[in-house]
Amino acid sequence: MSDFLEKNPWNALRQFTNARIALGRAGSSLPTAPLLAFNLSHAQARDAVHHPLDTEALHEQLRAQGFTSLDAHSAAPDREHYLRRPDLGRRLSEQSRAALLELEAESSDVVFVIADGLSAFAASKQAIPLLQTLCPQLKDWKIGPVVVARQARVALGDEIGELLKAKMVVMLIGERPGLSSPDSLGVYLTYAPKVGCSDAQRNCISNVRPEGLDYPLAAHKLHYLLTNGRRLGLTGVGLKDDSDAHQLADTPATPVVSDHSNPGAT
Amino acid sequence: MSYTESIGSRTYRFADLKTLMAKASPQRSGDQLAGVAAASEEERVAAKMSLAQVPLRTFLNEALIPYESDEVTRLVIDDHSPQAFAEIAHLTVGDFRNWLLSSTTDADALTRIAAGLTPEMVAAVSKLMRNQDLIAAARKRPVITRFRNTVGLPGRMSVRLQPNHPTDDVKGIAASMLDGLMYGCGDAMIGINPASDNLAAITKLLVMIDDFRQRYQVPTQSCVLTHVTNTIAAIEKGAPVDLVFQSIAGTEKANAGFGISLALLQEAYEAGLSLKRGTVGNNLMYFETGQGSALSADAHFGVDQQTCEVRAYAVARKFNPFLVNTVVGFIGPEYLYDGKQITRAGLEDHFCGKLLGVPMGCDICYTNHAEADQDDMDNLLTLLGVAGINFIMGIPGADDVMLNYQSTSFHDALYVRDVLGLRRAPEFEEWLESMQITDARGALLSASPQQPLLEGASDWMGIA
């Protein structure tokens, strides 16, 4: 440790938060170590946004798990269009639309879509473990093919679900990456999906990753919403997530502090 | 009425005033997404040239969004002061820029005309101005507000301490709050974005900050940012509410998307006033805004995003706010694509707000899918410091672990104070010295466990 630094004698407070506290200072500025740690986190988040989704690997894993899988692409041809034109990411490319139509899919209770969204890392890492945890709980459900979608926004699921004649569509999509969460998955559930559904007709489960909402808890919530959405014939503002009403009562609120999230620690 | 401008042999035609304003706007992705932006750089300048010739009076006669269908337009027109306007009533938009920059136009002149300005006039002139014009003119117009301390005095800049936590854990929030105070931040307010809308959880946070504030006699104010209807409910239940927060936008329809109307804001304002918690003043509303909010709610009516934003400041000024915060880069690259667009928008918002008499601060920020990084934030921070911004954000390490975006840090605040000689709110400055956090010149003292806040931390945080 260099003598030029002003240290902060409140390191102990780091046990209560992942926030970047007690970093110390060099004059008024960040010491070099936390500066570089921040740069690394930002670089990882940027890479998460721009890294292309490895669809081949996903298809392979899905097949190995016994799922039928399909490929889809939004109308946004590349990442720059995707970022500038959210409307393009909400509709299928003409090719994908034609391909899904041509299938003349049988109707199903639920279709899952694994989508890159703003973090392909999230889709690659979290989607299949979540499906593996959830699907054994869906014994009486007719599950349609799993669609792997690129340059996708949440509403792309509406068109996919409509074309595949799904009662419900579940979008498993990479969320906007934060510095401490480059691979966080969002789950969006829509009943009777069709082009033009509004966000008020969806339910959302966010921050799905082992360090956030873990697979068992996320699967529990999703199962609850699927079951009650099917029973009520709707999703969105009319469907409340009461899945944790009693389950969480005894869970301590203190978050887990992981080592990498306190980059100032030396 | 349509507008035309000829460049050489080419004539550009603009169907109406809102089209002219949109085409005259500096390039940004949100206007392109909305399909209202200029199609070429030459068309953009032609629109600026045409806009420069428009008399300011025109804005009183040609509403961009009809008076009959929009309560924000009605507010702007009904509250307009012809007396205040008289001094500049003869000017065109282009003349108005010259008038603003003239060395004889001072703070008094700018204060005198404020009630005569509509947001559309202010937006129009900003479109003709370069970044340095936006800085130079805004710097001449302090807007000073008071609650438990005084924010916006010339030569001073305040910081909103934003100690967010992903699960609203009280100790987690207290830890970040203490970190910020030890860095001399928190004079604008201690303001938490809660993860939950639950009234009990929100009240718990309000009580925690209030207990702390009273224990150490901190001359600042607190806010838990939740919908005004929640805050009204909290006030009715006796919660210690200082500032009343709401996100606002520039059209009635966009505000409806936020679940608010002018009448509801009035109700919330009166609920806040009824508590009489301010000690040096009664400014207590805290508004957040940002370019693109009207478009994202499909409520822009073909008006460019910057003009919609300035209309939000007209909403804000109706309620004598303590602070107004443009959260400039939060909305994402489909509205402000990169560091250049974020920088421009931040300077425009600050200038336009100040001209209307609104106490502007800025959340100098970006998301990870925007083409921006911390260097861009350094630049905008420095520029806004020069321009006389009322307050900025202070977030541990600039990384908000709850909202997942990057802003400015406690260190950033120290930097800009150092290089520009900006001091804290006077009441807070005194308090920091009394707590042995800063010396008489406002510089941070070396931290030691004997400083009163640290000495008492384990006690008030409930740590064994």
XYZ file of C-alpha atoms in Angstrom:
730
model
C 0.000 0.000 0.000
C 1.386 3.330 -0.996
C 1.911 6.222 1.418
C 0.176 8.658 -0.899
C -3.236 7.271 -0.075
C -5.805 8.425 2.446
C -7.401 5.279 3.838
C -10.966 4.971 5.102
C -11.192 3.283 8.501
C -14.725 1.991 7.908
C -13.952 -1.172 5.948
C -16.139 -3.083 8.366
C -19.218 -1.494 6.792
C -18.611 -3.436 3.611
C -20.297 -6.425 5.187
C -23.622 -4.622 4.737
C -23.493 -3.664 1.066
C -21.963 -4.475 -2.316
C -21.663 -0.757 -2.999
C -18.128 0.564 -3.589
C -17.577 2.141 -0.180
C -14.439 2.819 1.862
C -12.325 3.076 -1.300
C -9.856 5.565 0.141
C -8.498 8.379 -1.964
C -5.422 9.737 -3.681
C -5.911 13.440 -3.136
C -9.522 13.837 -4.224
C -9.355 10.953 -6.660
C -9.796 7.212 -6.672
C -6.733 5.166 -5.767
C -5.373 3.174 -8.700
C -6.644 -0.236 -7.556
C -10.363 0.648 -7.314
C -10.039 2.729 -10.500
C -8.845 -0.303 -12.434
C -11.409 -2.543 -10.755
C -14.149 -0.193 -11.958
C -12.678 -0.204 -15.466
C -12.742 -3.997 -15.463
C -16.362 -4.156 -14.366
C -17.367 -1.656 -17.024
C -15.424 -3.555 -19.674
C -17.240 -6.763 -18.714
C -20.619 -5.048 -18.863
C -19.789 -3.558 -22.272
C -18.677 -6.945 -23.540
C -21.919 -8.431 -22.258
C -23.882 -5.932 -24.353
C -21.900 -6.498 -27.533
C -20.989 -10.182 -27.317
C -22.998 -12.227 -29.864
C -25.174 -15.063 -28.582
C -23.670 -18.500 -29.228
C -26.844 -20.057 -30.619
C -25.184 -23.305 -31.712
C -24.100 -24.092 -28.177
C -27.601 -23.367 -26.882
C -29.283 -25.573 -29.497
C -26.891 -28.376 -28.677
C -27.566 -28.143 -24.935
C -31.316 -27.946 -25.512
C -31.297 -31.050 -27.695
C -29.235 -32.887 -25.100
C -31.932 -32.017 -22.547
C -34.636 -33.424 -24.825
C -36.106 -30.119 -25.994
C -37.057 -29.353 -29.577
C -35.355 -26.093 -30.472
C -35.877 -23.468 -33.156
C -33.935 -20.422 -34.288
C -35.279 -16.882 -34.742
C -33.898 -13.430 -35.502
C -35.515 -10.047 -34.997
C -35.837 -7.413 -37.712
C -32.775 -5.629 -36.292
C -29.943 -6.799 -38.555
C -27.102 -5.975 -36.153
C -26.265 -4.609 -32.714
C -26.179 -0.957 -33.701
C -29.662 -1.150 -35.234
C -30.804 -3.123 -32.220
C -29.650 -0.392 -29.815
C -30.992 2.521 -31.845
C -34.268 0.993 -32.983
C -36.110 -0.877 -30.212
C -39.092 -1.244 -32.579
C -37.051 -3.521 -34.870
C -36.086 -5.774 -31.981
C -39.767 -6.334 -31.184
C -40.630 -7.877 -34.574
C -39.317 -10.954 -36.368
C -37.230 -10.685 -39.504
C -39.214 -11.664 -42.599
C -37.213 -14.862 -42.873
C -37.893 -15.913 -39.311
C -41.582 -15.101 -39.603
C -41.867 -17.194 -42.772
C -39.966 -20.059 -41.168
C -42.134 -20.142 -38.047
C -45.323 -19.890 -40.137
C -44.236 -22.719 -42.366
C -43.913 -25.024 -39.352
C -47.677 -24.969 -38.841
C -46.974 -25.632 -35.179
C -49.391 -27.563 -33.015
C -50.863 -25.506 -30.217
C -49.090 -25.692 -26.862
C -49.584 -24.494 -23.283
C -46.307 -22.649 -23.117
C -43.431 -21.682 -25.375
C -40.063 -20.625 -23.932
C -37.877 -18.164 -25.812
C -34.190 -17.774 -24.914
C -33.169 -14.315 -26.089
C -29.940 -12.333 -26.046
C -31.563 -9.020 -25.072
C -28.851 -6.774 -23.667
C -26.684 -9.589 -22.318
C -25.931 -12.734 -24.302
C -23.904 -13.900 -21.274
C -27.114 -14.061 -19.253
C -28.987 -16.043 -21.905
C -26.081 -18.462 -22.308
C -25.485 -19.015 -18.598
C -28.844 -18.824 -16.840
C -31.604 -19.889 -19.240
C -31.024 -23.630 -19.482
C -30.355 -24.210 -15.759
C -33.604 -22.346 -15.054
C -35.533 -24.517 -17.545
C -33.989 -27.647 -16.039
C -35.191 -26.610 -12.599
C -38.646 -25.562 -13.764
C -39.704 -28.178 -16.300
C -39.971 -31.175 -13.943
C -42.656 -29.110 -12.139
C -44.674 -28.743 -15.388
C -45.763 -32.366 -15.781
C -49.283 -31.639 -17.036
C -48.144 -28.871 -19.400
C -47.771 -29.232 -23.142
C -44.453 -27.497 -23.738
C -43.793 -26.207 -27.263
C -40.410 -25.899 -28.934
C -37.776 -23.698 -27.267
C -36.887 -20.760 -29.505
C -33.424 -19.178 -29.456
C -33.764 -15.560 -30.592
C -31.135 -12.988 -31.520
C -31.299 -9.152 -31.380
C -34.485 -9.608 -29.371
C -36.549 -7.284 -27.192
C -39.148 -8.603 -24.760
C -42.073 -8.062 -27.138
C -40.516 -10.320 -29.778
C -42.003 -13.175 -27.752
C -45.492 -11.965 -28.652
C -45.035 -12.639 -32.353
C -43.220 -15.919 -31.707
C -45.910 -17.131 -29.316
C -48.654 -16.145 -31.731
C -47.078 -17.958 -34.674
C -46.417 -21.054 -32.577
C -50.000 -21.055 -31.208
C -48.872 -20.902 -27.587
C -51.304 -20.136 -24.739
C -48.457 -18.444 -22.902
C -44.993 -17.318 -23.852
C -42.059 -17.011 -21.455
C -39.210 -14.772 -22.561
C -35.874 -15.609 -20.910
C -33.886 -12.525 -21.870
C -30.571 -10.903 -20.940
C -31.152 -7.813 -18.815
C -29.351 -4.503 -19.098
C -26.019 -5.324 -17.476
C -24.958 -3.538 -14.328
C -21.347 -3.277 -13.219
C -21.771 -6.015 -10.652
C -24.215 -8.082 -12.709
C -23.197 -8.524 -16.365
C -25.170 -11.774 -16.672
C -28.538 -11.200 -15.070
C -31.578 -12.853 -16.724
C -35.054 -11.342 -16.915
C -38.134 -13.543 -17.242
C -41.301 -12.143 -18.858
C -44.548 -14.078 -18.925
C -47.383 -13.173 -21.330
C -50.775 -14.876 -21.646
C -52.346 -15.117 -25.110
C -49.317 -13.569 -26.808
C -49.877 -11.684 -30.030
C -48.321 -8.720 -31.785
C -49.334 -5.526 -29.965
C -49.527 -6.847 -26.384
C -48.616 -4.112 -23.882
C -46.165 -4.351 -21.006
C -49.104 -4.086 -18.607
C -50.115 -7.592 -19.811
C -46.871 -9.169 -18.628
C -45.382 -10.379 -15.381
C -41.687 -10.041 -14.803
C -39.141 -11.827 -12.648
C -35.787 -10.093 -12.698
C -32.202 -10.560 -11.590
C -32.148 -14.334 -12.151
C -28.587 -15.576 -11.531
C -26.930 -17.596 -8.782
C -25.757 -14.418 -6.993
C -29.195 -12.794 -7.287
C -32.503 -14.671 -7.490
C -31.254 -18.271 -7.704
C -32.707 -20.963 -9.993
C -34.873 -22.760 -7.406
C -36.483 -19.527 -6.217
C -36.896 -18.163 -9.760
C -38.424 -21.479 -10.893
C -40.757 -21.405 -7.903
C -41.969 -17.909 -8.800
C -42.313 -18.742 -12.478
C -44.250 -21.930 -11.692
C -46.555 -19.937 -9.435
C -47.195 -17.316 -12.127
C -47.650 -19.913 -14.899
C -50.121 -21.945 -12.838
C -52.153 -18.960 -11.710
C -51.937 -17.228 -15.093
C -53.392 -20.330 -16.746
C -56.087 -20.659 -14.064
C -57.148 -17.005 -14.331
C -56.640 -16.758 -18.084
C -54.435 -13.659 -17.829
C -51.048 -12.204 -16.958
C -49.972 -8.685 -16.068
C -51.413 -6.255 -13.553
C -54.301 -8.635 -12.781
C -51.924 -11.422 -11.694
C -50.089 -10.709 -8.438
C -46.930 -12.535 -7.481
C -47.779 -13.793 -4.000
C -45.435 -16.758 -4.360
C -43.196 -15.550 -1.558
C -45.947 -14.588 0.890
C -44.915 -17.195 3.434
C -41.811 -18.704 1.912
C -39.613 -15.666 2.555
C -40.883 -14.816 6.005
C -37.946 -16.460 7.750
C -35.260 -15.587 5.223
C -32.761 -13.027 6.502
C -32.601 -9.901 4.369
C -28.832 -9.500 4.594
C -27.361 -9.877 1.119
C -24.475 -12.139 0.341
C -21.276 -10.170 -0.104
C -19.024 -11.731 -2.716
C -15.347 -11.008 -2.986
C -15.248 -9.589 -6.507
C -17.914 -7.025 -5.782
C -15.667 -5.105 -3.427
C -12.931 -4.212 -5.844
C -11.276 -1.847 -3.399
C -10.393 -4.717 -1.080
C -6.746 -5.577 -1.127
C -48.209 28.205 -40.569
C -45.282 26.851 -42.569
C -41.699 28.108 -42.678
C -39.191 28.126 -45.503
C -35.478 28.741 -45.824
C -33.440 28.852 -49.003
C -29.848 27.708 -49.173
C -28.455 28.481 -52.638
C -30.950 27.123 -55.141
C -32.522 24.756 -52.626
C -35.589 25.698 -50.581
C -36.380 23.856 -47.362
C -39.992 23.860 -46.218
C -41.061 23.155 -42.637
C -44.747 22.379 -42.218
C -45.219 24.008 -38.834
C -43.407 25.337 -35.775
C -42.906 21.974 -34.092
C -41.409 20.544 -37.279
C -39.098 23.542 -37.531
C -38.021 23.109 -33.895
C -37.412 19.372 -34.342
C -35.364 19.828 -37.504
C -33.319 22.585 -35.863
C -32.355 20.279 -32.962
C -28.807 19.025 -32.638
C -28.624 15.408 -33.728
C -29.852 12.795 -31.270
C -31.073 9.250 -31.603
C -34.451 9.845 -29.936
C -35.534 12.384 -32.553
C -34.358 10.012 -35.267
C -36.321 7.184 -33.658
C -39.392 9.435 -33.587
C -38.864 10.330 -37.238
C -38.782 14.080 -36.551
C -35.055 14.795 -37.006
C -33.480 16.680 -39.897
C -32.707 14.446 -42.862
C -29.353 16.123 -43.571
C -26.904 18.439 -41.856
C -27.803 21.190 -44.319
C -31.496 20.836 -43.511
C -30.634 21.117 -39.808
C -28.823 24.415 -40.340
C -31.562 25.693 -42.671
C -34.035 25.007 -39.884
C -31.831 26.874 -37.389
C -31.650 29.846 -39.764
C -35.383 29.888 -40.192
C -35.988 29.446 -36.452
C -33.650 32.369 -35.711
C -36.070 34.667 -37.558
C -39.171 33.552 -35.672
C -40.446 36.303 -33.309
C -40.716 35.185 -29.670
C -44.367 36.316 -29.791
C -45.117 33.507 -32.216
C -44.746 30.991 -29.386
C -47.668 32.607 -27.588
C -49.931 32.193 -30.620
C -48.852 28.881 -32.118
C -49.037 26.075 -29.547
C -46.985 22.981 -30.414
C -49.494 20.803 -28.561
C -53.067 22.166 -28.594
C -54.299 24.192 -25.616
C -57.612 22.329 -25.639
C -56.119 18.860 -25.331
C -53.103 19.317 -23.054
C -53.037 20.712 -19.518
C -49.300 21.460 -19.711
C -49.945 23.808 -22.645
C -52.782 25.387 -20.652
C -50.474 25.854 -17.659
C -47.834 27.517 -19.862
C -50.255 29.879 -21.577
C -52.414 30.698 -18.543
C -49.426 31.452 -16.286
C -47.559 33.517 -18.866
C -46.797 37.049 -17.653
C -47.096 39.737 -20.374
C -45.399 42.225 -18.011
C -42.315 40.066 -17.620
C -42.338 39.348 -21.347
C -42.522 43.028 -22.349
C -38.762 43.538 -22.106
C -38.049 40.895 -24.762
C -41.346 40.934 -26.673
C -39.792 42.604 -29.718
C -37.074 39.987 -30.172
C -36.754 37.099 -32.590
C -35.242 33.809 -31.406
C -31.936 34.815 -32.976
C -31.992 38.233 -31.279
C -32.872 36.559 -28.026
C -29.654 34.530 -28.176
C -27.678 37.765 -28.621
C -29.600 39.375 -25.768
C -28.886 36.438 -23.450
C -25.173 36.553 -24.162
C -24.892 40.344 -24.029
C -22.646 41.644 -21.254
C -25.423 43.981 -20.098
C -27.812 41.082 -19.476
C -27.195 40.070 -15.877
C -28.809 37.915 -13.208
C -31.391 40.607 -12.448
C -32.468 40.860 -16.077
C -32.708 37.086 -16.409
C -34.737 36.869 -13.220
C -37.067 39.676 -14.374
C -38.030 37.954 -17.639
C -38.425 34.411 -16.269
C -42.211 34.539 -15.916
C -42.431 35.896 -19.454
C -40.688 32.878 -20.940
C -42.449 29.800 -22.211
C -40.599 26.484 -22.416
C -40.887 26.564 -26.194
C -39.096 29.951 -26.412
C -36.314 28.630 -24.217
C -36.009 25.370 -26.133
C -35.942 27.297 -29.425
C -33.079 29.585 -28.422
C -31.089 26.690 -26.988
C -31.159 25.030 -30.418
C -29.201 27.968 -31.845
C -26.620 27.934 -29.078
C -23.277 26.228 -28.926
C -22.217 24.396 -25.780
C -20.216 27.410 -24.597
C -23.275 29.648 -25.032
C -25.344 27.276 -22.902
C -22.660 27.433 -20.211
C -22.088 31.184 -20.358
C -25.773 32.131 -20.192
C -26.710 29.588 -17.501
C -23.821 30.747 -15.336
C -25.426 34.176 -15.169
C -28.658 32.830 -13.686
C -28.450 31.439 -10.140
C -31.636 29.828 -8.826
C -31.576 29.619 -5.033
C -33.866 27.381 -2.975
C -34.190 26.586 0.719
C -35.505 23.865 2.995
C -33.117 22.986 5.829
C -30.230 24.537 3.974
C -29.588 26.812 1.015
C -28.839 25.353 -2.406
C -27.841 27.158 -5.588
C -25.827 30.107 -4.272
C -23.184 31.336 -6.736
C -19.829 29.622 -6.244
C -21.429 26.662 -4.543
C -22.550 23.218 -5.627
C -24.422 20.584 -3.660
C -24.584 16.808 -3.853
C -27.482 14.416 -3.542
C -26.186 11.464 -1.565
C -27.786 8.387 -3.195
C -27.089 5.386 -0.925
C -29.220 2.813 -2.783
C -29.260 -0.875 -1.952
C -30.739 -3.701 -4.082
C -32.972 -5.001 -1.287
C -33.454 -1.755 0.683
C -31.456 -3.261 3.532
C -31.373 -0.533 6.178
C -27.815 -1.240 7.289
C -26.635 -1.442 3.694
C -28.150 1.962 3.006
C -26.754 3.394 6.233
C -23.275 2.140 5.291
C -23.326 3.977 1.944
C -24.821 7.044 3.608
C -22.019 7.183 6.147
C -19.433 6.731 3.400
C -20.911 9.697 1.511
C -21.102 11.955 4.553
C -17.483 11.180 5.420
C -16.671 12.396 1.900
C -18.548 15.626 2.569
C -21.575 14.790 0.407
C -25.289 15.061 1.120
C -26.075 18.775 1.238
C -28.640 18.642 -1.590
C -30.326 15.734 0.162
C -30.025 12.146 1.185
C -32.244 10.510 -1.411
C -32.936 6.799 -1.753
C -34.422 4.992 -4.742
C -36.189 2.125 -2.990
C -36.431 -1.295 -4.631
C -39.897 -1.716 -3.160
C -43.058 0.393 -3.341
C -44.218 -1.074 -0.064
C -45.357 1.691 2.292
C -43.987 0.039 5.433
C -40.559 -0.449 3.832
C -40.500 3.165 2.651
C -41.500 4.460 6.073
C -38.746 2.414 7.702
C -36.151 4.158 5.515
C -37.617 7.607 6.174
C -37.514 6.990 9.921
C -33.927 5.705 9.794
C -32.652 8.834 8.024
C -34.719 11.137 10.172
C -33.453 9.583 13.413
C -29.916 9.947 12.158
C -30.466 13.535 11.051
C -31.886 14.553 14.400
C -29.235 12.729 16.368
C -26.426 14.605 14.633
C -28.371 17.783 13.815
C -27.541 17.444 10.100
C -28.729 20.515 8.171
C -30.013 18.552 5.186
C -33.202 16.953 3.907
C -34.220 13.451 2.980
C -36.344 11.794 0.332
C -37.403 8.259 -0.497
C -38.283 8.322 -4.165
C -41.676 6.716 -4.566
C -44.841 7.681 -6.412
C -46.555 10.812 -5.002
C -49.608 8.771 -4.069
C -47.365 6.654 -1.812
C -45.786 9.763 -0.319
C -49.211 11.285 0.361
C -50.194 8.037 2.096
C -46.953 8.103 4.112
C -47.638 11.702 5.171
C -51.162 10.752 6.238
C -49.689 7.993 8.401
C -47.323 10.456 10.070
C -44.062 9.444 8.372
C -41.251 12.059 8.537
C -41.368 13.265 4.903
C -39.062 16.161 3.984
C -39.009 16.339 0.180
C -41.856 15.060 -2.007
C -40.601 13.268 -5.123
C -42.156 12.656 -8.515
C -41.004 11.888 -12.061
C -42.604 14.344 -14.443
C -42.741 14.886 -18.209
C -43.753 17.633 -20.609
C -47.143 16.514 -21.878
C -50.401 15.650 -20.162
C -50.408 12.199 -21.755
C -46.826 11.418 -20.695
C -47.670 12.535 -17.157
C -50.732 10.276 -17.241
C -48.289 7.471 -18.052
C -46.533 8.329 -14.777
C -49.926 8.181 -13.056
C -49.992 11.913 -12.301
C -51.766 15.138 -13.223
C -51.190 18.761 -12.218
C -54.023 18.413 -9.697
C -52.354 15.394 -8.073
C -49.016 17.243 -7.903
C -50.794 20.161 -6.222
C -52.292 17.770 -3.696
C -48.875 16.264 -2.981
C -47.287 19.735 -2.686
C -49.895 20.832 -0.170
C -49.481 17.606 1.805
C -45.736 18.304 2.025
C -46.281 21.932 3.028
C -48.711 20.882 5.775
C -45.842 19.233 7.684
C -43.894 22.530 7.995
C -40.592 20.674 8.283
C -38.420 23.204 6.443
C -36.375 25.433 8.737
C -34.858 28.032 6.386
C -37.421 27.760 3.566
C -40.423 25.998 2.072
C -39.182 24.603 -1.239
C -39.940 20.912 -0.888
C -40.783 19.304 -4.223
C -38.143 17.146 -5.854
C -38.725 16.336 -9.529
C -36.852 14.074 -11.895
C -37.013 14.431 -15.667
C -35.122 13.306 -18.743
C -35.195 13.786 -22.489
C -37.043 10.938 -24.189
C -39.642 10.275 -21.498
C -42.510 11.610 -23.625
C -41.462 9.596 -26.667
C -41.081 6.415 -24.622
C -44.665 6.908 -23.413
C -45.780 7.529 -27.026
C -46.907 10.963 -25.856
C -44.690 13.411 -27.762
C -47.143 14.479 -30.514
C -44.340 15.004 -33.024
C -42.520 17.454 -30.734
C -38.762 16.903 -30.404
C -37.541 15.376 -27.149
C -35.643 18.412 -25.921
C -38.662 20.696 -26.268
C -40.807 18.115 -24.440
C -38.178 18.118 -21.697
C -38.301 21.911 -21.244
C -42.090 21.708 -20.973
C -41.514 19.418 -17.977
C -39.607 22.295 -16.315
C -42.693 24.470 -16.753
C -44.580 21.799 -14.803
C -41.843 21.794 -12.163
C -41.718 25.540 -11.645
C -45.442 25.650 -10.827
C -44.639 23.886 -7.537
C -41.619 25.906 -6.320
C -39.331 22.873 -6.237
C -36.298 22.537 -3.995
C -34.433 20.544 -6.645
C -35.063 19.408 -10.213
C -32.882 16.642 -11.563
C -32.421 15.791 -15.223
C -31.353 12.146 -15.208
C -29.650 12.713 -18.490
C -28.156 9.407 -19.638
C -30.347 6.962 -17.784
C -32.897 6.383 -20.518
C -30.545 4.659 -22.921
C -28.953 4.960 -26.373
C -32.206 4.944 -28.342
C -32.720 8.500 -27.009
C -29.172 9.751 -26.401
C -26.763 7.545 -28.270
C -23.312 8.453 -27.030
C -21.226 10.692 -24.808
C -21.525 13.614 -27.240
C -25.324 13.508 -27.227
C -25.492 13.023 -23.444
C -23.150 15.978 -22.915
C -25.151 18.254 -25.167
C -28.443 17.218 -23.551
C -27.080 17.831 -20.047
C -25.960 21.353 -20.950
C -29.267 22.133 -22.699
C -31.339 20.873 -19.789
C -29.368 22.883 -17.249
C -29.541 26.081 -19.304
C -33.231 25.745 -20.142
C -34.199 24.933 -16.562
C -32.237 27.843 -15.120
C -33.699 30.276 -17.645
C -37.187 29.257 -16.552
C -36.140 29.753 -12.917
C -35.913 26.078 -12.007
C -33.201 24.869 -9.555
C -31.471 22.466 -11.946
C -29.246 19.636 -10.982
C -28.092 16.776 -13.123
C -27.625 13.071 -12.682
C -24.605 12.915 -14.962
C -24.956 9.307 -15.972
C -24.985 6.538 -18.558
C -26.002 2.957 -18.984
C -23.788 0.151 -20.179
C -25.478 -0.098 -23.563
C -24.766 3.573 -24.368
C -21.577 4.579 -26.195
C -20.255 6.414 -23.165
C -17.928 5.900 -20.252
C -16.640 7.613 -17.135
C -14.457 9.967 -19.200
C -17.622 11.409 -20.755
C -19.026 11.887 -17.257
C -15.836 13.695 -16.190
C -16.258 16.051 -19.115
C -19.915 16.827 -18.471
C -19.285 17.157 -14.742
C -16.588 19.744 -15.377
C -18.732 21.647 -17.882
C -21.767 21.708 -15.591
C -19.581 22.780 -12.682
C -18.466 25.762 -14.752
C -22.079 26.431 -15.803
C -23.170 26.703 -12.158
C -25.155 23.500 -11.671
C -27.085 23.432 -8.378
C -26.326 19.814 -7.543
C -25.009 16.504 -8.836
C -25.295 12.895 -7.611
C -22.930 11.260 -5.178
C -22.935 7.466 -5.427
C -20.304 5.154 -3.909
C -17.677 4.613 -6.599
C -20.164 6.019 -9.207
C -21.732 2.545 -9.403
C -25.387 2.321 -8.379
C -25.823 -1.281 -7.244
C -29.607 -1.002 -7.196
C -30.405 0.855 -10.450
C -27.525 -0.673 -12.453
C -26.121 2.440 -14.050
C -23.130 4.716 -13.521
C -23.256 8.289 -12.332
C -20.893 10.561 -10.401
C -19.173 9.569 -7.182
C -18.217 11.182 -3.891
C -14.694 11.402 -5.302
C -16.011 13.142 -8.434
C -17.627 15.781 -6.236
C -14.307 16.389 -4.466
C -12.554 16.685 -7.828
C -14.900 19.299 -9.216
C -14.796 21.289 -5.951
C -11.003 21.252 -6.126
C -10.580 22.332 -9.716
C -13.369 24.928 -9.733
C -13.326 26.101 -6.130
C -16.973 25.164 -5.578
C -18.147 25.143 -1.972
C -20.963 23.263 -0.254
C -24.241 24.701 1.006
C -23.235 27.117 3.808
C -25.210 25.412 6.604
C -23.825 22.007 5.644
C -20.313 23.363 5.313
C -20.456 24.530 8.933
C -21.820 21.201 10.100
C -19.058 19.224 8.363
C -16.477 21.320 10.127
C -18.197 20.826 13.472
C -18.124 17.060 12.866
C -14.379 17.225 12.133
C -14.942 15.890 8.625
C -13.554 19.001 6.908
C -11.263 21.831 7.889
C -12.166 25.519 7.838
C -11.492 25.709 4.104
C -13.789 22.769 3.392
C -11.004 20.285 2.633
C -11.443 16.733 3.935
C -9.473 15.943 7.066
C -7.657 12.639 7.312
C -10.192 10.066 8.428
C -9.853 8.650 11.897
C -12.026 6.397 14.052
C -12.296 9.298 16.517
C -14.377 11.429 14.173
C -17.827 11.765 15.772
C -19.763 10.089 12.938
C -17.465 7.082 12.917
C -17.291 6.913 16.687
C -21.074 6.730 16.895
C -21.608 4.570 13.807
C -21.805 1.211 15.514
C -24.321 2.667 17.901
C -26.777 4.330 15.502
C -26.429 1.651 12.867
C -27.238 -0.972 15.484
C -24.017 -2.849 14.870
C -22.674 -4.823 17.790
